[in-house]
Coordinates of C-alpha atoms in Angstrom, one line a residue:
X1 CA 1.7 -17.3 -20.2
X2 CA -1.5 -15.7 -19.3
X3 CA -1.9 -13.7 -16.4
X4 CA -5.2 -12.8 -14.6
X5 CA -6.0 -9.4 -12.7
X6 CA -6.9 -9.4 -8.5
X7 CA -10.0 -8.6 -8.6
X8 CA -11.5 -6.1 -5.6
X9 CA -12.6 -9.4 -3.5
X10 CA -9.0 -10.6 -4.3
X11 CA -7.6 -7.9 -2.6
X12 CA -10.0 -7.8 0.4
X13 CA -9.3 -11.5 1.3
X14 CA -5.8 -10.6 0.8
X15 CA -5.7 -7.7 3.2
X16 CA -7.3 -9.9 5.8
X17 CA -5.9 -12.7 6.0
X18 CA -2.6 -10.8 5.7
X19 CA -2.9 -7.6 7.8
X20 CA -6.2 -8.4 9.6
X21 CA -8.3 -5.6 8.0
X22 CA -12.1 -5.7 8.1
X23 CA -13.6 -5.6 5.5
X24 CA -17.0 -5.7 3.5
X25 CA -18.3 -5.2 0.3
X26 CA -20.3 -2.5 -1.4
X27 CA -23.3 -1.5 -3.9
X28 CA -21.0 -0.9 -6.9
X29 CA -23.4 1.9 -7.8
X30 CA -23.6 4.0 -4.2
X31 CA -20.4 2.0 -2.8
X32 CA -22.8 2.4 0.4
X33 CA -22.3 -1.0 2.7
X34 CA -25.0 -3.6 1.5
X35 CA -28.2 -3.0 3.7
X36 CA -28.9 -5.9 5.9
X37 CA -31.9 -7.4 7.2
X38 CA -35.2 -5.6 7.2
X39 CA -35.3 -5.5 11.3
X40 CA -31.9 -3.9 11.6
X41 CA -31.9 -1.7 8.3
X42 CA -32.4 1.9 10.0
X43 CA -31.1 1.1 13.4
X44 CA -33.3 -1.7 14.3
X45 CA -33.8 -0.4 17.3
X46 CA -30.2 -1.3 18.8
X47 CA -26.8 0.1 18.4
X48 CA -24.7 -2.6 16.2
X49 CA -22.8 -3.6 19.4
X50 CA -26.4 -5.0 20.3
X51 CA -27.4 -7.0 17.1
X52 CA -27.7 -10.2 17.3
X53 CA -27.4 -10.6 13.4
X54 CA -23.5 -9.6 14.0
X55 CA -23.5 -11.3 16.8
X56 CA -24.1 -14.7 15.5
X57 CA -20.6 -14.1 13.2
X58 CA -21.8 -15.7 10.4
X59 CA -21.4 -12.6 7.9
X60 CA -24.8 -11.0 8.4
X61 CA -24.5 -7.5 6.6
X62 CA -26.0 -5.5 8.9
X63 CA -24.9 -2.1 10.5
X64 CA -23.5 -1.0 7.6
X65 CA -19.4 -0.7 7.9
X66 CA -19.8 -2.3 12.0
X67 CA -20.1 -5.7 9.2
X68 CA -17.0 -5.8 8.6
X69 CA -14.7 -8.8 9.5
X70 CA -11.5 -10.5 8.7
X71 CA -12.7 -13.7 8.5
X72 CA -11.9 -15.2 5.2
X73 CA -14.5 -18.3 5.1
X74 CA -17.3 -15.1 5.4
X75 CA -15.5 -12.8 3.2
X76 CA -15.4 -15.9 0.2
X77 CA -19.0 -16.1 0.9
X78 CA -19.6 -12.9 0.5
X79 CA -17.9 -12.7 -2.8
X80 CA -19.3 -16.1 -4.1
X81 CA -23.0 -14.2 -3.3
X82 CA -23.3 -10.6 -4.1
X83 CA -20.5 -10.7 -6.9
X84 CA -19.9 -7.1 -6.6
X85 CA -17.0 -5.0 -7.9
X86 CA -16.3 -2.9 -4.8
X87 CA -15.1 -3.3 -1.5
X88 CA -13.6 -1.4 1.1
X89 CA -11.7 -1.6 4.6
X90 CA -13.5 -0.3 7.7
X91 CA -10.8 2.3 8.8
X92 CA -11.1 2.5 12.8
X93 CA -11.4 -0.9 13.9
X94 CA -8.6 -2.1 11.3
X95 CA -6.3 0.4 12.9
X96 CA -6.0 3.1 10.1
X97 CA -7.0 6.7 8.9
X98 CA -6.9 7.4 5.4
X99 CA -6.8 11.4 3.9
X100 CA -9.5 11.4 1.0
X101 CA -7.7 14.3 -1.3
X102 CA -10.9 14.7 -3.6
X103 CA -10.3 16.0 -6.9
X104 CA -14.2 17.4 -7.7
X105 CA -13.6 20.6 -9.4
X106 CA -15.3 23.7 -8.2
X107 CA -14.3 27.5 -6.9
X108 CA -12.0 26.9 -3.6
X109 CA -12.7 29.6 -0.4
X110 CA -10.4 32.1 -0.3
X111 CA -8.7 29.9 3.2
X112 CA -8.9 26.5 2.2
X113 CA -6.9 25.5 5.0
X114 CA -8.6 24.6 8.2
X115 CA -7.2 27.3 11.0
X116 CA -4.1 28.4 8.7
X117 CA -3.9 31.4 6.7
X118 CA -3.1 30.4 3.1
X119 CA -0.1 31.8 2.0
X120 CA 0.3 34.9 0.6
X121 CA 0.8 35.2 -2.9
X122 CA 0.1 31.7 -3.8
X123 CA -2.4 30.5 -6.7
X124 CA -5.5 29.1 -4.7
X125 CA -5.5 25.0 -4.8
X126 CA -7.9 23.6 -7.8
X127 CA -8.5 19.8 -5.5
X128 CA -7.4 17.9 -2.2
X129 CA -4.2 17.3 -3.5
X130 CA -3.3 21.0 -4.0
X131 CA -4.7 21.9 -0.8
X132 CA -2.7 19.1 0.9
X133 CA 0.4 19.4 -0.5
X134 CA 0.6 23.3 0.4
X135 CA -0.1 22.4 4.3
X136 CA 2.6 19.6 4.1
X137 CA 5.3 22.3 2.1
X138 CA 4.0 24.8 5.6
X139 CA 5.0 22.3 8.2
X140 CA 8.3 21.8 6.2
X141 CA 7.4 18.6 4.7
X142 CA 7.6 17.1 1.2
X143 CA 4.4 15.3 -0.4
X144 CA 5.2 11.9 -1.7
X145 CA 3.2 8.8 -2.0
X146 CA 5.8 6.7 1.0
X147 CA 2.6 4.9 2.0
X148 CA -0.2 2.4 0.7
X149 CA -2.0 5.2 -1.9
X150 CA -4.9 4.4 -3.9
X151 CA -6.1 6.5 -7.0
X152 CA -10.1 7.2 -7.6
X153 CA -11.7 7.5 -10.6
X154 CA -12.0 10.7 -10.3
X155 CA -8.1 11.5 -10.0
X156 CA -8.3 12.1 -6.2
X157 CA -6.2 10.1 -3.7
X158 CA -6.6 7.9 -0.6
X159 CA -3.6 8.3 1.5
X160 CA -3.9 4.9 4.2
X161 CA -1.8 5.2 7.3
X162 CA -2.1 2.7 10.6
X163 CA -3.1 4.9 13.5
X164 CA -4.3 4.4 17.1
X165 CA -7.8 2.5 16.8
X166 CA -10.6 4.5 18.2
X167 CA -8.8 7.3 18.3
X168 CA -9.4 9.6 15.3
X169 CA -12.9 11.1 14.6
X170 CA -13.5 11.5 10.8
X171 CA -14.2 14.5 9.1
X172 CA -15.1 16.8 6.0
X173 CA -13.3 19.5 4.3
X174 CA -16.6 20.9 2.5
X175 CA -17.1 25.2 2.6
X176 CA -20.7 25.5 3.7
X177 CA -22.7 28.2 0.9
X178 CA -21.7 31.7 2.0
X179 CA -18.5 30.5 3.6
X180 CA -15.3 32.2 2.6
X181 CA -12.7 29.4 4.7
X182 CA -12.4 26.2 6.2
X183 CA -13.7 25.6 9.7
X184 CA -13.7 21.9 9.9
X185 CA -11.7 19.0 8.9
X186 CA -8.2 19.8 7.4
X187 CA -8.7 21.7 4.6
X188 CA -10.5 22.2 1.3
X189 CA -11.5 18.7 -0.8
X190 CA -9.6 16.9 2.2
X191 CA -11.8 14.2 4.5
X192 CA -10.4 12.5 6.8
X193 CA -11.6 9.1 7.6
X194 CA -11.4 7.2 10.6
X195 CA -13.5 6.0 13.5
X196 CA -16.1 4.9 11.4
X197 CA -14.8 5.3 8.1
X198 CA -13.8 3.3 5.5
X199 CA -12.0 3.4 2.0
X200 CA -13.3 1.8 -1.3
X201 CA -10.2 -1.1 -2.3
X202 CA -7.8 -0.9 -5.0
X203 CA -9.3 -3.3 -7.6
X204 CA -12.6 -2.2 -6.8
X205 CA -14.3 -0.9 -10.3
X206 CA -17.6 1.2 -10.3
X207 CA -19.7 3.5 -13.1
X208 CA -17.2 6.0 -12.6
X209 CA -13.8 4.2 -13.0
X210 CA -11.6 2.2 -11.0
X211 CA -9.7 2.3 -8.3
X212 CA -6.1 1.6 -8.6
X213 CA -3.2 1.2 -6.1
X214 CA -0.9 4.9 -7.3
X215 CA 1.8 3.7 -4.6
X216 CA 5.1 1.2 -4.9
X217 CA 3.9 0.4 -1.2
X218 CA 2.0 -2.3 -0.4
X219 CA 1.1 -1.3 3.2
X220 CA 0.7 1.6 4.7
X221 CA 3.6 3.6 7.4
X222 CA 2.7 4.6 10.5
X223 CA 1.0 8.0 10.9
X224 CA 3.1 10.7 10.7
X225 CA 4.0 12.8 13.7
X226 CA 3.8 16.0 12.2
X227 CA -0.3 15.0 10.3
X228 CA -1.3 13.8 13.7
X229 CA -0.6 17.1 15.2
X230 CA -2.3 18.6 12.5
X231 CA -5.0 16.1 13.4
X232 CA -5.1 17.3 17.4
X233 CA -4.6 20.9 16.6
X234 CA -8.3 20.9 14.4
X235 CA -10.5 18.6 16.8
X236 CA -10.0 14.7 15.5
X237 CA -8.6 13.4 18.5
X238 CA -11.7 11.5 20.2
X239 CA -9.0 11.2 23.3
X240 CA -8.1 14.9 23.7
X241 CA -8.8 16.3 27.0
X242 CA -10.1 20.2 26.5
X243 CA -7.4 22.6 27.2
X244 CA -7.6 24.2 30.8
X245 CA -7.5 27.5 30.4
X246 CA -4.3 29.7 32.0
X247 CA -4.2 33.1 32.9
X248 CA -2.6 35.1 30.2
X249 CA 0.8 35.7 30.2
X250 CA 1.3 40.0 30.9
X251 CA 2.7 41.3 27.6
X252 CA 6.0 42.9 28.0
X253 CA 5.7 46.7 29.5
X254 CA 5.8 49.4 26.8
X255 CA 7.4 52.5 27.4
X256 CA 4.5 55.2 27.1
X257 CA 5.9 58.9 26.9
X258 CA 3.4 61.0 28.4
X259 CA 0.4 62.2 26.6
X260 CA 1.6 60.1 23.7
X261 CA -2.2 58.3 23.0
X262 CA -0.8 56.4 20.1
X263 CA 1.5 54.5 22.2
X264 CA -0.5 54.1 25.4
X265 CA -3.1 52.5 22.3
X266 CA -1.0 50.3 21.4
X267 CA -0.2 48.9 24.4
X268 CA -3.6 48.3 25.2
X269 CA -4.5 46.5 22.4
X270 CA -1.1 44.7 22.8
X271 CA -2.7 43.5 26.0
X272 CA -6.0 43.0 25.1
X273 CA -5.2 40.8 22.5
X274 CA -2.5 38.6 24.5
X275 CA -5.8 38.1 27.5
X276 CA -7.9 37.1 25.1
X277 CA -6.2 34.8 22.3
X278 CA -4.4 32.9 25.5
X279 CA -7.9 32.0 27.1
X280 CA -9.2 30.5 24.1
X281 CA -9.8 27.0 24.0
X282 CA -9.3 24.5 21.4
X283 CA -11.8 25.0 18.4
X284 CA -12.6 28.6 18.6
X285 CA -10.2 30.3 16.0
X286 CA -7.2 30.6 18.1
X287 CA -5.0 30.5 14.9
X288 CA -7.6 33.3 13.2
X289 CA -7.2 35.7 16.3
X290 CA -3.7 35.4 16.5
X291 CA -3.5 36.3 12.4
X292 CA -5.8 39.2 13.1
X293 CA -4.3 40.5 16.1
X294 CA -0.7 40.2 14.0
X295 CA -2.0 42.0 11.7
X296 CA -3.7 44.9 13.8
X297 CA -0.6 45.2 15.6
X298 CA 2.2 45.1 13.2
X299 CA 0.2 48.1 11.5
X300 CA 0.8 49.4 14.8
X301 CA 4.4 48.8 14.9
X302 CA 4.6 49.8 11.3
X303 CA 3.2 53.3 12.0
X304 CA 6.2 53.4 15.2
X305 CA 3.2 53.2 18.0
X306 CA 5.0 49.9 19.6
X307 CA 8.1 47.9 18.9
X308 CA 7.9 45.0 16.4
X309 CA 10.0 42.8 18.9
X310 CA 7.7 43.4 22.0
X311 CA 4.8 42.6 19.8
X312 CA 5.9 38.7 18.6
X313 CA 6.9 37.9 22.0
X314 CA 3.8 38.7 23.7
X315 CA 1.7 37.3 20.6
X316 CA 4.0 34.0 20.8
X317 CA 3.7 33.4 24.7
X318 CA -0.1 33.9 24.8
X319 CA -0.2 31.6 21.7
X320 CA 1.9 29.2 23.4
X321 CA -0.6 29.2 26.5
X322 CA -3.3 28.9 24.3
X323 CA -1.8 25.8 22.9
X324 CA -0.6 26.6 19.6
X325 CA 2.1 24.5 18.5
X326 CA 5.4 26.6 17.8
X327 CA 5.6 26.5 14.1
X328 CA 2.2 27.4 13.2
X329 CA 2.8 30.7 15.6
X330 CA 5.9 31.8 13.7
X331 CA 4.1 31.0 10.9
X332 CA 1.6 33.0 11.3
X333 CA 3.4 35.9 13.3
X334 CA 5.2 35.9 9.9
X335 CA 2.1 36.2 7.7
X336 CA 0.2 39.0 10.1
X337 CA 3.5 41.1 9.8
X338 CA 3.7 40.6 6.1
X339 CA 0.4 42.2 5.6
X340 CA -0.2 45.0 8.2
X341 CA -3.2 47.1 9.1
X342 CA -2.6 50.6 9.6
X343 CA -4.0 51.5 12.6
X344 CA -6.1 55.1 12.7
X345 CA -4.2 58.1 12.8
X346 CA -6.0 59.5 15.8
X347 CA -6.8 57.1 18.7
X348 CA -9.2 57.6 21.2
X349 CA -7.3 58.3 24.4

């Protein structure tokens, strides 16, 4: 008995007809969306939601990934025409979000995590994967492949989850030259992909290699609470309201024997620190202040200018009002403490 392999088309029809994932095909060289026709490529002058090519739903590829369908008469077309080896699902409109953990090589920043102080004393990540699985082990959680998973040619991953449609932006987890950390997406070698967005098809072969399902699952699980906090806490939610900003919470009163200037120091930048991390919005390195305050301070406490106790509960309840979500502030109360900076030996009264 012979049997034959699903090709990438295979697959996308499949997906379509059985999920209801749109879908398109792709230059097997660029695996950019086939360009449409001339008076739409660039724009056209109208957003895609305009253009009357897509409008007429008879599988005009223009728009790039706003192409997409799930119809399977169009899609069989599509495959009988351009013949090419690689397709892909349009991520927002289908419902999903996929984590692209790349696996390119190259030096990693020194924070490869977006907003979270990599842990101390562990070897820097050398992909995505790395980088990924060390922010999953900090929020307490395994790394397994429980959803759909595909493998790229290069050895990176696609992680597919169903998520809210419309609700995710997409990102990049790329260190601009100079940079020494993370300051968008998740992390190092990790894009997220979403409204938007779309994912190259198990089945799909190009120059490089192929793609190939790395998952027992055939369909994806539902986004998991703790990644879509992740998500919210560094800026993908296209939903989320800016956080109003509260007064800070007053730090708990410190003792000051007189004409002690160390300890009347410390209080002040006890308090200084607690106004100004808990009137932070979101997307201003709330998570870095709070390290580097933790850090100032516990020198502080180290040296016996304030106590250690007073210190994490005023950190943690101007964290908390500043929107931090509990575990990454006793995570990173834990990391400032662990690595102290001790403070002059002489303050300035």
């Amino acid at each position: 008995m012979t049997t034959t392999r699903a090709t990438a088309a295979d697959v996308a029809l499949w997906v379509a007809d059985r999920h209801g994932w749109h879908v398109l095909p792709l230059h097997p060289g660029t695996k950019r969306p086939l360009a449409g026709c001339p008076d739409c490529r660039g724009g056209g002058g109208h957003a895609a939601a305009q253009c009357p090519c897509l409008a007429r739903r008879d599988g005009a590829l223009c728009h790039g990934v706003w192409a997409a369908t799930t119809d399977t008469n169009v899609i069989g077309r599509w495959a009988g025409r351009w013949r090419t080896s690689v397709w892909a699902v349009h991520l927002g409109v289908s419902g999903l979000l996929a984590l692209d953990l790349d696996a390119h090589g190259g030096t990693p920043p020194a924070q490869p995590l977006h907003g979270v102080p990599w842990p101390d004393g562990n070897a820097l990540p050398v992909d995505g994967i790395d980088t990924y699985a060390t922010l999953a082990g900090l929020r307490g959680r395994a790394f397994d492949l429980d959803t759909l998973a595909t493998q790229t040619p290069s050895g990176g991953l696609h992680l597919i989850y169903t998520a809210e449609p419309g609700r995710w932006k997409s990102s990049s987890g790329r260190v601009r030259d100079g940079d020494n950390e993370v300051t968008s997406g998740l992390g190092w070698q990790i894009d997220v992909k979403a409204y938007g967005g779309y994912v190259v098809l198990p089945g799909s072969t190009t120059p490089a290699g192929g793609y190939r399902r790395a998952s027992i699952s055939l369909t994806p699980v539902a986004l998991p609470d703790w990644l879509a906090d992740e998500l919210v806490r560094t800026g993908h939610d296209r939903h989320a309201n800016p956080t109003p900003i509260r007064p800070a919470p007053a730090p708990v009163a410190v003792a000051a024997r007189s004409g002690d200037r160390q300890v009347r120091y410390a209080a002040a930048a006890l308090r200084s620190a607690c106004e100004e991390l808990a009137a932070m919005p979101p997307d201003s390195g709330r998570n870095r202040k709070l390290f580097r305050s933790t850090t100032r301070l516990a020198g502080m406490a180290q040296a016996g200018w304030i106590d250690r106790h007073r210190v994490e509960t005023a950190l943690a309840d101007a964290a908390r009002a500043a929107g931090l979500p509990a575990g990454e502030i006793r995570y990173v109360l834990a990391s400032g403490f662990a690595r102290p900076r001790l403070p002059e030996e002489h303050p300035a009264a």
